[in-house]
Amino acid sequence: MKQPEKQCEHMYLPDLCGVRTVLTLVVVAELFVFVLALGTPAGSEVDRWTRLGLISLFVQWITLFSSSLLCLARRHLCRLRAPGVTLVAFAIILGTTALFSELTWWLYYRVVFHHPHAWHYDFLARNLLVATIVSGLVLRYFYVQQQWKRNLRAESESRMQALQARIRPHFLFNSMNTIASLVRTAPDTAERTVEDLADLFRAALGDERKLIPVSEELALCRRYLDIEALRLGERLQVDWSLAPLPDSARIPPLCLQPLIENAIYHGIEPRTEGGRLVVRAAADDRQVVLTVRNPLAGDGTGDGARRQGNQLALANIRERLAVHFGEAAQLRMEEEDGCFVVTLVLPATPPEETPT
Amino acid sequence: MKILIVDDEPLARSRLAALVRELPGCEVAGEAGNGIQALEQVQALEPDVVLLDIRMPGMDGIEAARHLSTLETPPAVIFTTAYDDYALAAFETCALDYLLKPIRQERLARALESCHRLTRAQLAALQEAGARGSAAAQTEARSHISARVKGGLRLVPVEDICFFHADQKYVTVGYLDGEVLIDESLKSLEKEFGDRFVRIHRNALVARARIMGLEKDRGGRCRIILRDCARRLEISRRHLPDIRRQLR
């Protein structure tokens, strides 16, 4: 039973083979029967209780029969999209209703009361109409409930991804390992590295909607690169070329750092001989331009995979830039004589800061 | 017990070496910074156990382990990693042991006590499983082919290979510096390197990028001309249209 469930995640109908779901359906159907029985004046030919019993019998038969059919059809329904599932569910419910209406009419009016023609088609039509309305409501309820569950899950996943886009777990654990090694041999460096790591995580776990000065982000990047330099040794060379930046320039925290992290992960680490990373900052009155340049991996391994791994962090950065600066900020990527260059353009003065 | 430490990060190596030295009966035979160095060191130093990092430049740990397994007396292998989502999933599916960095000493001691050689089937499955779920830079195909030759292991970079030609029992690998025999099937090679090599005959695969043209021999059979390769392999009638299409 577990296997089909797994592939069936997109389907909005709950598992109608389960005891709980069936019990819920039966209770709902019974409540509906109460409404029907209470809604009509009593005392014509049978009293209210008999009427309630008869309608219950009729409605529960339809409910149980159609839900077992849906349970049996579940594996096939999984292959359909939502409209298809709805259509099939309607067909099953209405078919069942028609079948039981005919049976009831035949038993009740012909065998018991010998009324050969009493309201045959009227009876059938009314039942089908009621079944359509009620099953429509129930299906809609299932659909909305599943959408709600899915949104909830997507939201928690995207939060997790947003955090991972800012600090890769890969980096965290490697840094821990570096520190573990330094504690024995160079306690001072180990101490400094712990401080650097703490600063980075404070920024990563802080309020990502707040803007910080670009110079502060550059300082974070330096801390990050100090840690990576310990790990990669001679394989990592960094060139900084920083022009004076306007004090007003702001950036969402950890927008540049993931770009540098990507550059190391994809451009330096896979190369046996390592490489040179260039971080440049330039500014004029209108904008601040930050670029990160790294050599291409060279051996050509996993080019497609490389981009895939990038996407997450890049999408996250783009989104945050767009929230704060709209069109005024840009994130560009290009390949240029054997190098991969990422350019981040920010407005020199951020638009009116919203009062906090 | 002689132990070889393989990791691309010097600090990671030195910590591991310190841990190993503190264990009774264990000594550090040597250190290597990537997969290729590891293979050289294993042949030179003949360690009992290799502590092998997974993510390394050049040749990663999983591929290095595959090549090691073709040695006559391969050492036992214990993989180490700091964080590799996809690789860990692959390890679980293949029921292999691994150490997570920073490695605890007692965990290392336990792994060294119970370590054993990995089988080739395990490693092939591992590489495949790892590649399937991989978002990192690893690919399913190896970067090198290893052949056992007199006096050790010869590594042939896949980009240097011109053709694979199956004889009775072995497959001949023709590459820039000559030919070697390997004990693998053409079918599995085709599966692994399908994007680089194309089948031209029941018994041959050739590098797509090296195809220069076709020629007819005296018997009227079609043969393929490969860049930097003297041997002209026969193209079967069944594969001819396919090759012609590629040449166009």
Coordinates of C-alpha atoms in Angstrom, one line a residue:
Chain A
M1 CA 0.0 0.0 0.0
K2 CA 2.9 2.3 0.7
Q3 CA 4.3 2.2 -2.9
P4 CA 1.3 3.6 -4.8
E5 CA 0.8 6.2 -2.1
K6 CA 4.3 7.6 -2.9
Q7 CA 3.6 8.1 -6.6
C8 CA 0.2 9.5 -5.8
E9 CA 1.3 12.6 -4.0
H10 CA -0.1 15.0 -6.6
M11 CA -3.6 13.5 -6.4
Y12 CA -6.1 15.5 -4.4
L13 CA -8.5 12.7 -3.4
P14 CA -7.5 11.2 -0.1
D15 CA -6.9 7.5 0.2
L16 CA -10.5 6.2 0.3
C17 CA -9.3 2.7 1.2
G18 CA -8.4 4.1 4.7
V19 CA -10.7 3.5 7.6
R20 CA -10.5 7.0 8.9
T21 CA -11.4 8.6 5.6
V22 CA -14.3 6.2 5.1
L23 CA -15.6 6.9 8.6
T24 CA -15.4 10.6 8.0
L25 CA -17.4 10.2 4.7
V26 CA -20.0 8.1 6.5
V27 CA -20.5 10.7 9.2
V28 CA -20.7 13.5 6.7
A29 CA -23.2 11.6 4.6
E30 CA -25.3 10.9 7.7
L31 CA -25.3 14.6 8.6
F32 CA -26.5 15.4 5.1
V33 CA -29.3 12.8 5.6
F34 CA -30.3 14.6 8.8
V35 CA -30.6 17.8 6.8
L36 CA -32.7 16.2 4.2
A37 CA -35.0 14.5 6.7
L38 CA -35.4 17.7 8.8
G39 CA -36.0 19.8 5.8
T40 CA -39.2 18.1 4.8
P41 CA -42.5 18.2 6.8
A42 CA -43.2 14.9 8.5
G43 CA -46.4 12.8 8.8
S44 CA -47.6 12.0 5.2
E45 CA -47.3 8.3 4.8
V46 CA -44.4 7.3 7.0
D47 CA -43.3 9.1 10.1
R48 CA -40.1 11.0 10.4
W49 CA -37.9 8.2 11.8
T50 CA -38.8 5.7 9.2
R51 CA -38.1 8.3 6.6
L52 CA -34.7 9.1 8.2
G53 CA -33.8 5.4 8.2
L54 CA -34.8 4.9 4.6
I55 CA -32.8 7.9 3.3
S56 CA -29.8 6.9 5.5
L57 CA -29.9 3.4 4.0
F58 CA -30.1 4.8 0.5
V59 CA -27.4 7.5 0.9
Q60 CA -25.0 5.3 2.8
W61 CA -25.2 2.6 0.2
I62 CA -24.2 5.2 -2.4
T63 CA -21.5 6.6 -0.3
L64 CA -19.9 3.3 0.6
F65 CA -20.3 1.8 -2.8
S66 CA -18.8 4.8 -4.7
S67 CA -15.9 5.3 -2.2
S68 CA -15.0 1.6 -2.6
L69 CA -15.0 2.0 -6.4
L70 CA -12.8 5.1 -6.0
C71 CA -10.5 3.1 -3.7
L72 CA -10.2 0.3 -6.3
A73 CA -9.6 2.8 -9.1
R74 CA -7.0 4.8 -7.1
R75 CA -4.0 3.3 -8.8
H76 CA -5.4 4.2 -12.2
L77 CA -6.5 7.7 -11.1
C78 CA -3.0 8.5 -10.1
R79 CA -2.0 8.8 -13.7
L80 CA -4.6 11.5 -14.3
R81 CA -4.4 15.2 -13.6
A82 CA -6.9 17.0 -11.3
P83 CA -9.6 17.6 -13.9
G84 CA -9.5 14.0 -15.1
V85 CA -9.7 12.8 -11.5
T86 CA -12.7 15.0 -10.9
L87 CA -14.4 13.7 -14.0
V88 CA -13.9 10.1 -13.2
A89 CA -15.0 10.7 -9.6
F90 CA -18.2 12.3 -10.8
A91 CA -18.9 9.5 -13.2
I92 CA -18.4 6.9 -10.5
I93 CA -20.6 8.8 -8.0
L94 CA -23.4 9.6 -10.5
G95 CA -23.3 6.1 -11.9
T96 CA -23.6 4.6 -8.5
T97 CA -26.5 7.0 -7.6
A98 CA -28.3 6.1 -10.8
L99 CA -27.9 2.4 -10.1
F100 CA -29.2 2.6 -6.6
S101 CA -32.0 4.9 -7.6
E102 CA -33.2 2.4 -10.1
L103 CA -32.9 -0.4 -7.6
T104 CA -34.7 1.5 -4.9
W105 CA -37.4 2.6 -7.3
W106 CA -37.9 -0.9 -8.4
L107 CA -37.9 -2.4 -4.9
Y108 CA -39.9 0.3 -3.1
Y109 CA -42.5 1.4 -5.6
R110 CA -43.0 -1.8 -7.7
V111 CA -42.5 -4.7 -5.3
V112 CA -43.7 -3.1 -2.1
F113 CA -46.3 -0.5 -3.2
H114 CA -47.2 -1.7 -6.7
H115 CA -47.1 1.8 -8.1
P116 CA -45.7 1.0 -11.5
H117 CA -45.2 4.6 -12.8
A118 CA -45.0 6.7 -9.7
W119 CA -42.5 9.5 -10.4
H120 CA -39.9 7.2 -11.9
Y121 CA -37.9 9.8 -13.8
D122 CA -38.6 12.6 -11.4
F123 CA -37.1 10.4 -8.7
L124 CA -34.0 9.6 -10.7
A125 CA -33.4 13.1 -11.8
R126 CA -33.8 14.6 -8.3
N127 CA -31.3 12.0 -6.9
L128 CA -28.8 12.7 -9.7
L129 CA -29.0 16.4 -9.1
V130 CA -28.6 16.1 -5.4
A131 CA -25.6 13.7 -5.9
T132 CA -24.0 16.2 -8.3
I133 CA -24.2 19.1 -5.9
V134 CA -23.1 17.2 -2.8
S135 CA -20.2 15.4 -4.5
G136 CA -19.1 18.6 -6.1
L137 CA -18.9 20.2 -2.6
V138 CA -17.0 17.2 -1.2
L139 CA -14.5 17.1 -4.1
R140 CA -14.0 20.8 -3.8
Y141 CA -13.2 20.4 -0.1
F142 CA -10.7 17.6 -0.8
Y143 CA -9.0 19.7 -3.5
V144 CA -8.7 22.8 -1.3
Q145 CA -7.4 20.8 1.6
Q146 CA -4.7 19.2 -0.6
Q147 CA -3.7 22.6 -2.0
W148 CA -3.4 23.9 1.5
K149 CA -1.2 21.0 2.6
R150 CA 1.0 21.4 -0.5
N151 CA 1.5 25.2 0.0
L152 CA 2.5 24.5 3.6
R153 CA 5.1 22.0 2.5
A154 CA 6.4 24.2 -0.3
E155 CA 6.7 27.2 2.1
S156 CA 8.8 25.3 4.6
E157 CA 10.9 23.8 1.8
S158 CA 11.6 27.2 0.3
R159 CA 12.6 28.6 3.7
M160 CA 15.1 25.8 4.1
Q161 CA 16.4 26.4 0.6
A162 CA 16.8 30.1 1.2
L163 CA 18.9 29.4 4.2
Q164 CA 21.0 26.8 2.3
A165 CA 21.4 29.2 -0.6
R166 CA 23.1 31.6 1.8
I167 CA 25.3 29.2 3.6
R168 CA 26.1 25.8 2.0
P169 CA 26.2 22.9 4.5
H170 CA 29.2 21.8 2.5
F171 CA 31.0 24.9 3.7
L172 CA 29.9 24.6 7.3
F173 CA 31.1 21.0 7.8
N174 CA 34.4 21.6 6.0
S175 CA 35.0 24.6 8.2
M176 CA 34.3 22.5 11.3
N177 CA 36.9 20.0 10.0
T178 CA 39.4 22.8 9.4
I179 CA 38.9 24.1 12.9
A180 CA 39.2 20.6 14.4
S181 CA 42.6 20.3 12.7
L182 CA 43.8 23.8 13.7
V183 CA 42.9 23.4 17.4
R184 CA 45.9 21.0 17.8
T185 CA 48.4 22.8 15.6
A186 CA 47.5 26.5 15.6
P187 CA 45.1 27.4 18.3
D188 CA 45.3 31.1 17.5
T189 CA 44.2 30.6 13.9
A190 CA 41.5 28.2 15.1
E191 CA 40.2 30.9 17.5
R192 CA 40.1 33.5 14.7
T193 CA 38.4 31.0 12.4
V194 CA 35.7 30.3 14.9
E195 CA 35.1 34.1 15.2
D196 CA 34.9 34.4 11.4
L197 CA 32.5 31.5 11.2
A198 CA 30.3 33.1 13.9
D199 CA 30.1 36.4 12.0
L200 CA 29.1 34.6 8.9
F201 CA 26.4 32.6 10.6
R202 CA 25.1 35.6 12.5
A203 CA 24.6 37.3 9.1
A204 CA 23.0 34.1 7.6
L205 CA 20.6 33.6 10.5
G206 CA 19.8 37.3 10.9
D207 CA 17.0 39.2 9.2
E208 CA 17.4 38.8 5.5
R209 CA 15.0 41.7 4.7
K210 CA 17.3 44.3 6.2
L211 CA 19.9 46.0 4.1
I212 CA 23.5 46.4 5.2
P213 CA 26.3 48.7 3.9
V214 CA 28.2 47.1 0.9
S215 CA 31.4 47.6 2.9
E216 CA 30.0 45.3 5.6
E217 CA 29.1 42.7 3.0
L218 CA 32.7 42.9 1.6
A219 CA 34.0 42.4 5.1
L220 CA 31.9 39.2 5.5
C221 CA 33.3 38.0 2.2
R222 CA 36.8 38.5 3.5
R223 CA 36.0 36.5 6.5
Y224 CA 34.6 33.8 4.3
L225 CA 37.6 33.8 2.1
D226 CA 40.0 33.7 5.1
I227 CA 38.4 30.4 6.1
E228 CA 38.5 29.0 2.6
A229 CA 42.1 30.0 2.2
L230 CA 43.0 27.8 5.2
R231 CA 41.3 24.9 3.7
L232 CA 42.5 25.2 0.1
G233 CA 46.0 26.4 1.0
E234 CA 48.0 27.4 -2.0
R235 CA 45.3 26.4 -4.5
L236 CA 43.4 29.6 -3.7
Q237 CA 44.7 33.0 -4.7
V238 CA 42.5 36.0 -4.2
D239 CA 42.9 39.4 -5.8
W240 CA 41.0 42.2 -4.3
S241 CA 40.5 45.4 -6.2
L242 CA 38.2 47.7 -4.3
A243 CA 37.6 51.3 -5.3
P244 CA 36.2 53.6 -2.6
L245 CA 32.4 53.0 -2.4
P246 CA 29.7 55.6 -1.5
D247 CA 28.7 55.2 2.1
S248 CA 25.1 55.1 1.1
A249 CA 25.4 51.9 -0.9
R250 CA 23.4 49.1 0.6
I251 CA 22.9 45.4 -0.2
P252 CA 20.8 42.6 1.3
P253 CA 23.1 40.6 3.6
L254 CA 24.9 37.7 2.0
C255 CA 24.2 38.5 -1.6
L256 CA 27.8 38.7 -2.7
Q257 CA 29.2 35.9 -0.5
P258 CA 27.2 33.1 -2.2
L259 CA 28.6 34.3 -5.5
I260 CA 32.1 34.0 -4.2
E261 CA 31.2 30.6 -2.6
N262 CA 30.0 29.4 -6.0
A263 CA 33.1 30.6 -7.6
I264 CA 35.2 28.6 -5.2
Y265 CA 33.0 25.5 -5.3
H266 CA 32.8 25.3 -9.1
G267 CA 35.9 27.2 -10.2
I268 CA 38.7 26.6 -7.8
E269 CA 38.0 23.4 -5.9
P270 CA 37.6 21.1 -8.9
R271 CA 40.9 22.2 -10.3
T272 CA 43.9 20.3 -9.2
E273 CA 46.1 23.3 -9.6
G274 CA 43.6 25.7 -8.0
G275 CA 43.2 29.2 -9.4
R276 CA 42.9 32.9 -9.0
L277 CA 39.7 34.5 -7.8
V278 CA 39.2 38.2 -8.6
V279 CA 36.8 40.3 -6.5
R280 CA 36.3 43.8 -7.8
A281 CA 34.2 46.7 -6.6
A282 CA 33.8 49.9 -8.6
A283 CA 31.3 52.8 -8.2
D284 CA 30.1 56.0 -9.8
D285 CA 27.3 58.4 -8.7
R286 CA 24.6 56.1 -9.9
Q287 CA 25.6 52.6 -9.2
V288 CA 28.0 50.2 -7.5
V289 CA 29.4 47.3 -9.6
L290 CA 30.7 44.2 -7.9
T291 CA 32.3 41.4 -10.0
V292 CA 33.6 38.0 -9.1
R293 CA 35.8 36.2 -11.6
N294 CA 37.0 32.6 -11.5
P295 CA 38.6 30.3 -13.9
L296 CA 36.3 27.7 -15.5
A297 CA 36.5 24.2 -14.1
G298 CA 38.6 23.2 -17.1
D299 CA 38.2 19.5 -17.1
G300 CA 34.6 20.0 -18.3
T301 CA 33.1 17.7 -15.7
G302 CA 29.5 18.1 -14.9
D303 CA 28.8 21.3 -16.7
G304 CA 25.1 20.9 -16.6
A305 CA 25.2 19.8 -13.0
R306 CA 27.3 22.8 -12.2
R307 CA 24.6 25.2 -13.4
Q308 CA 21.9 23.3 -11.6
G309 CA 23.7 23.6 -8.3
N310 CA 24.1 27.3 -9.0
Q311 CA 20.5 28.0 -9.7
L312 CA 19.3 27.8 -6.2
A313 CA 21.6 30.4 -4.8
L314 CA 21.2 32.7 -7.9
A315 CA 17.5 32.6 -7.9
N316 CA 17.5 33.5 -4.2
I317 CA 19.8 36.4 -4.7
R318 CA 17.8 37.7 -7.7
E319 CA 14.7 37.5 -5.7
R320 CA 16.1 39.5 -2.8
L321 CA 17.6 42.1 -5.1
A322 CA 14.3 42.5 -6.9
V323 CA 12.4 43.0 -3.6
H324 CA 14.6 45.8 -2.6
F325 CA 15.7 47.5 -5.8
G326 CA 13.4 46.4 -8.5
E327 CA 14.9 47.1 -11.9
A328 CA 17.7 49.1 -10.5
A329 CA 19.7 46.0 -9.5
Q330 CA 21.0 43.4 -11.8
L331 CA 22.8 40.1 -11.6
R332 CA 24.6 39.0 -14.8
M333 CA 26.7 36.0 -15.6
E334 CA 29.0 35.5 -18.6
E335 CA 32.0 33.5 -19.8
E336 CA 35.0 35.5 -20.8
D337 CA 38.3 34.1 -22.1
G338 CA 38.3 31.0 -20.0
C339 CA 36.8 32.7 -17.0
F340 CA 33.3 32.8 -15.4
V341 CA 32.3 36.3 -14.4
V342 CA 29.4 37.3 -12.2
T343 CA 28.5 40.9 -12.1
L344 CA 26.2 42.4 -9.4
V345 CA 25.0 45.9 -10.1
L346 CA 23.4 47.9 -7.3
P347 CA 22.1 51.5 -7.1
A348 CA 24.5 53.8 -5.3
T349 CA 21.7 55.1 -3.1
P350 CA 18.9 52.7 -2.2
P351 CA 15.4 53.8 -2.8
E352 CA 13.5 55.4 0.1
E353 CA 14.0 53.0 3.0
T354 CA 10.8 51.9 4.5
P355 CA 10.5 53.1 8.1
T356 CA 10.7 50.3 10.5
Chain B
M1 CA 48.5 -1.4 9.9
K2 CA 49.7 0.9 7.2
I3 CA 47.3 3.6 6.3
L4 CA 47.3 6.0 3.3
I5 CA 45.5 9.3 3.8
V6 CA 43.9 10.9 0.7
D7 CA 42.3 14.3 0.9
D8 CA 42.8 17.5 -1.2
E9 CA 42.9 19.7 1.9
P10 CA 46.3 19.8 3.7
L11 CA 44.6 20.6 7.1
A12 CA 42.2 17.7 6.8
R13 CA 45.1 15.4 6.0
S14 CA 47.1 16.5 9.0
R15 CA 44.3 16.1 11.4
L16 CA 43.6 12.6 10.1
A17 CA 47.3 11.7 10.3
A18 CA 47.4 12.9 13.9
L19 CA 44.3 10.8 14.7
V20 CA 45.8 7.7 13.0
R21 CA 49.2 8.1 14.9
E22 CA 47.4 8.0 18.2
L23 CA 45.8 4.7 17.4
P24 CA 47.9 1.7 18.6
G25 CA 49.2 -0.5 15.8
C26 CA 48.4 2.1 13.1
E27 CA 50.9 4.1 11.1
V28 CA 50.6 6.7 8.4
A29 CA 52.2 5.2 5.2
G30 CA 51.8 8.4 3.2
E31 CA 49.5 11.1 2.0
A32 CA 48.0 12.0 -1.3
G33 CA 46.1 15.1 -2.5
N34 CA 44.0 13.6 -5.3
G35 CA 42.8 10.4 -6.8
I36 CA 45.7 10.0 -9.3
Q37 CA 48.3 10.6 -6.6
A38 CA 46.5 8.1 -4.5
L39 CA 46.8 5.4 -7.1
E40 CA 50.5 6.1 -7.5
Q41 CA 51.0 6.0 -3.7
V42 CA 49.1 2.8 -3.2
Q43 CA 51.3 1.0 -5.7
A44 CA 54.5 2.5 -4.3
L45 CA 53.6 2.1 -0.6
E46 CA 51.2 -0.9 -0.6
P47 CA 49.1 0.3 2.4
D48 CA 46.6 -1.9 4.1
V49 CA 43.9 0.7 4.3
V50 CA 43.2 3.9 2.3
L51 CA 41.2 6.7 3.9
L52 CA 39.7 8.3 0.8
D53 CA 38.0 11.7 0.5
I54 CA 35.1 11.7 -1.9
R55 CA 35.2 15.2 -3.4
M56 CA 38.6 15.9 -4.8
P57 CA 39.8 17.7 -7.9
G58 CA 41.1 15.7 -10.9
M59 CA 39.8 12.3 -10.0
D60 CA 37.3 11.9 -7.2
G61 CA 37.4 9.3 -4.5
I62 CA 34.7 7.0 -5.9
E63 CA 36.5 6.7 -9.2
A64 CA 39.9 6.2 -7.5
A65 CA 38.3 3.4 -5.5
R66 CA 37.1 1.8 -8.7
H67 CA 40.6 1.9 -10.2
L68 CA 42.1 0.5 -6.9
S69 CA 39.7 -2.4 -7.1
T70 CA 41.4 -3.6 -10.3
L71 CA 44.7 -4.1 -8.5
E72 CA 45.9 -7.6 -7.8
T73 CA 45.9 -7.0 -4.0
P74 CA 43.7 -3.9 -3.5
P75 CA 43.8 -2.2 -0.1
A76 CA 40.7 -1.8 2.0
V77 CA 39.0 1.5 1.4
I78 CA 37.2 3.8 3.9
F79 CA 35.5 6.8 2.4
T80 CA 35.5 10.1 4.2
T81 CA 33.4 13.2 3.5
A82 CA 32.3 16.4 5.1
Y83 CA 29.0 16.8 3.4
D84 CA 27.7 15.2 0.3
D85 CA 24.0 14.7 0.1
Y86 CA 23.9 12.6 -3.0
A87 CA 27.0 10.5 -2.1
L88 CA 25.6 9.6 1.3
A89 CA 22.4 8.4 -0.3
A90 CA 24.5 6.3 -2.7
F91 CA 26.4 4.9 0.2
E92 CA 23.3 3.9 2.0
T93 CA 22.0 2.1 -1.1
C94 CA 25.2 0.2 -1.5
A95 CA 25.5 -0.5 2.3
L96 CA 29.0 0.9 2.5
D97 CA 30.6 2.4 5.5
Y98 CA 31.9 6.0 5.5
L99 CA 33.3 8.5 7.9
L100 CA 31.9 12.0 8.3
K101 CA 34.3 14.9 8.9
P102 CA 35.3 16.1 11.4
I103 CA 36.0 12.4 12.1
R104 CA 35.8 11.2 15.7
Q105 CA 38.7 9.1 16.9
E106 CA 36.6 6.2 18.3
R107 CA 34.7 6.1 15.0
L108 CA 37.9 6.0 13.1
A109 CA 39.2 3.2 15.3
R110 CA 36.0 1.2 14.8
A111 CA 36.1 1.7 11.0
L112 CA 39.7 0.5 10.9
E113 CA 38.9 -2.6 12.8
S114 CA 36.1 -3.7 10.6
C115 CA 37.2 -2.4 7.2
H116 CA 37.4 -4.7 4.2
R117 CA 37.9 -4.6 0.5
L118 CA 35.2 -3.2 -1.7
T119 CA 34.0 -5.4 -4.5
R120 CA 34.0 -4.0 -8.0
A121 CA 30.2 -4.5 -8.3
Q122 CA 29.7 -2.4 -5.2
L123 CA 31.8 0.4 -6.6
A124 CA 30.2 0.4 -10.0
A125 CA 26.8 0.5 -8.3
L126 CA 28.0 3.3 -6.0
Q127 CA 29.2 5.4 -8.9
E128 CA 26.0 5.0 -10.8
A129 CA 23.8 5.6 -7.8
G130 CA 25.9 8.7 -6.9
A131 CA 25.6 10.1 -10.4
R132 CA 21.9 9.7 -10.6
G133 CA 21.2 11.8 -7.6
S134 CA 24.1 14.1 -8.1
A135 CA 23.8 17.9 -8.2
A136 CA 27.5 18.3 -7.6
A137 CA 30.3 18.2 -10.2
Q138 CA 30.5 14.4 -10.3
T139 CA 29.5 12.6 -13.4
E140 CA 28.6 9.0 -13.9
A141 CA 31.5 8.3 -16.3
R142 CA 35.0 7.8 -15.1
S143 CA 37.7 10.3 -16.1
H144 CA 40.2 7.5 -16.7
I145 CA 40.3 3.9 -17.7
S146 CA 42.6 1.7 -15.7
A147 CA 44.5 -1.3 -17.1
R148 CA 46.6 -3.8 -15.3
V149 CA 50.0 -3.9 -16.9
K150 CA 53.2 -5.5 -15.8
G151 CA 54.4 -3.6 -12.8
G152 CA 51.2 -2.0 -11.8
L153 CA 48.2 0.0 -13.0
R154 CA 48.1 2.2 -16.1
L155 CA 45.7 5.0 -16.1
V156 CA 44.5 6.2 -19.5
P157 CA 42.6 9.5 -19.6
V158 CA 39.3 9.0 -21.4
E159 CA 39.9 12.0 -23.7
D160 CA 43.1 10.2 -25.0
I161 CA 41.2 7.1 -26.1
C162 CA 40.5 6.5 -29.8
F163 CA 38.7 3.2 -29.7
F164 CA 37.6 0.2 -27.7
H165 CA 37.9 -3.1 -29.7
A166 CA 36.7 -6.4 -28.3
D167 CA 38.7 -9.5 -29.0
Q168 CA 38.1 -13.0 -27.7
K169 CA 38.1 -12.3 -24.1
Y170 CA 39.5 -8.8 -23.5
V171 CA 38.8 -5.3 -24.8
T172 CA 41.7 -3.5 -26.4
V173 CA 41.9 0.2 -25.6
G174 CA 43.6 2.2 -28.3
Y175 CA 44.9 5.6 -27.1
L176 CA 47.5 8.2 -28.0
D177 CA 50.4 6.3 -26.5
G178 CA 49.5 2.8 -27.6
E179 CA 47.2 0.0 -26.7
V180 CA 46.3 -1.8 -23.4
L181 CA 43.9 -4.6 -22.6
I182 CA 41.1 -4.2 -20.1
D183 CA 38.7 -6.7 -18.6
E184 CA 35.4 -4.9 -19.2
S185 CA 32.6 -5.5 -21.6
L186 CA 31.9 -3.2 -24.5
K187 CA 28.3 -3.1 -23.5
S188 CA 29.1 -1.6 -20.1
L189 CA 31.6 0.8 -21.7
E190 CA 29.0 1.9 -24.1
K191 CA 26.6 2.5 -21.3
E192 CA 29.0 4.6 -19.4
F193 CA 30.6 6.6 -22.2
G194 CA 27.8 6.6 -24.6
D195 CA 28.0 10.4 -25.1
R196 CA 31.7 10.2 -26.1
F197 CA 31.9 7.0 -27.9
V198 CA 29.8 5.5 -30.7
R199 CA 29.4 1.9 -31.8
I200 CA 30.6 1.1 -35.3
H201 CA 30.6 -2.7 -35.1
R202 CA 29.5 -5.5 -32.9
N203 CA 33.1 -5.4 -31.6
A204 CA 34.1 -1.8 -31.5
L205 CA 33.4 1.7 -30.1
V206 CA 35.2 4.8 -31.3
A207 CA 35.6 8.3 -30.0
R208 CA 33.0 10.5 -31.7
A209 CA 35.3 13.5 -31.7
R210 CA 38.0 11.6 -33.5
I211 CA 36.1 10.4 -36.5
M212 CA 37.7 11.9 -39.6
G213 CA 36.2 10.0 -42.4
L214 CA 35.6 6.6 -44.1
E215 CA 37.5 4.5 -46.6
K216 CA 36.8 1.3 -48.5
D217 CA 39.4 -1.5 -48.2
R218 CA 40.2 -3.9 -51.0
G219 CA 37.5 -6.3 -49.8
G220 CA 35.0 -3.6 -50.2
R221 CA 34.4 -3.2 -46.5
C222 CA 34.1 0.2 -44.9
R223 CA 36.7 1.3 -42.4
I224 CA 36.9 4.3 -40.2
I225 CA 39.7 6.9 -40.1
L226 CA 40.4 8.2 -36.6
R227 CA 42.5 11.2 -35.7
D228 CA 45.8 10.3 -34.2
C229 CA 45.2 6.6 -34.7
A230 CA 46.8 4.3 -37.2
R231 CA 44.4 1.5 -37.0
R232 CA 41.5 1.5 -39.4
L233 CA 38.6 -0.4 -37.7
E234 CA 35.8 -2.0 -39.7
I235 CA 32.3 -0.5 -39.7
S236 CA 29.5 -3.0 -39.9
R237 CA 26.8 -2.5 -42.5
R238 CA 24.3 -2.0 -39.7
H239 CA 26.1 0.9 -38.2
L240 CA 27.2 2.6 -41.4
P241 CA 24.2 4.8 -42.0
D242 CA 24.5 6.1 -38.4
I243 CA 28.1 7.0 -38.9
R244 CA 27.5 8.6 -42.2
R245 CA 24.9 10.8 -40.6
Q246 CA 27.3 11.9 -38.0
L247 CA 29.9 12.8 -40.5
R248 CA 27.6 15.1 -42.4

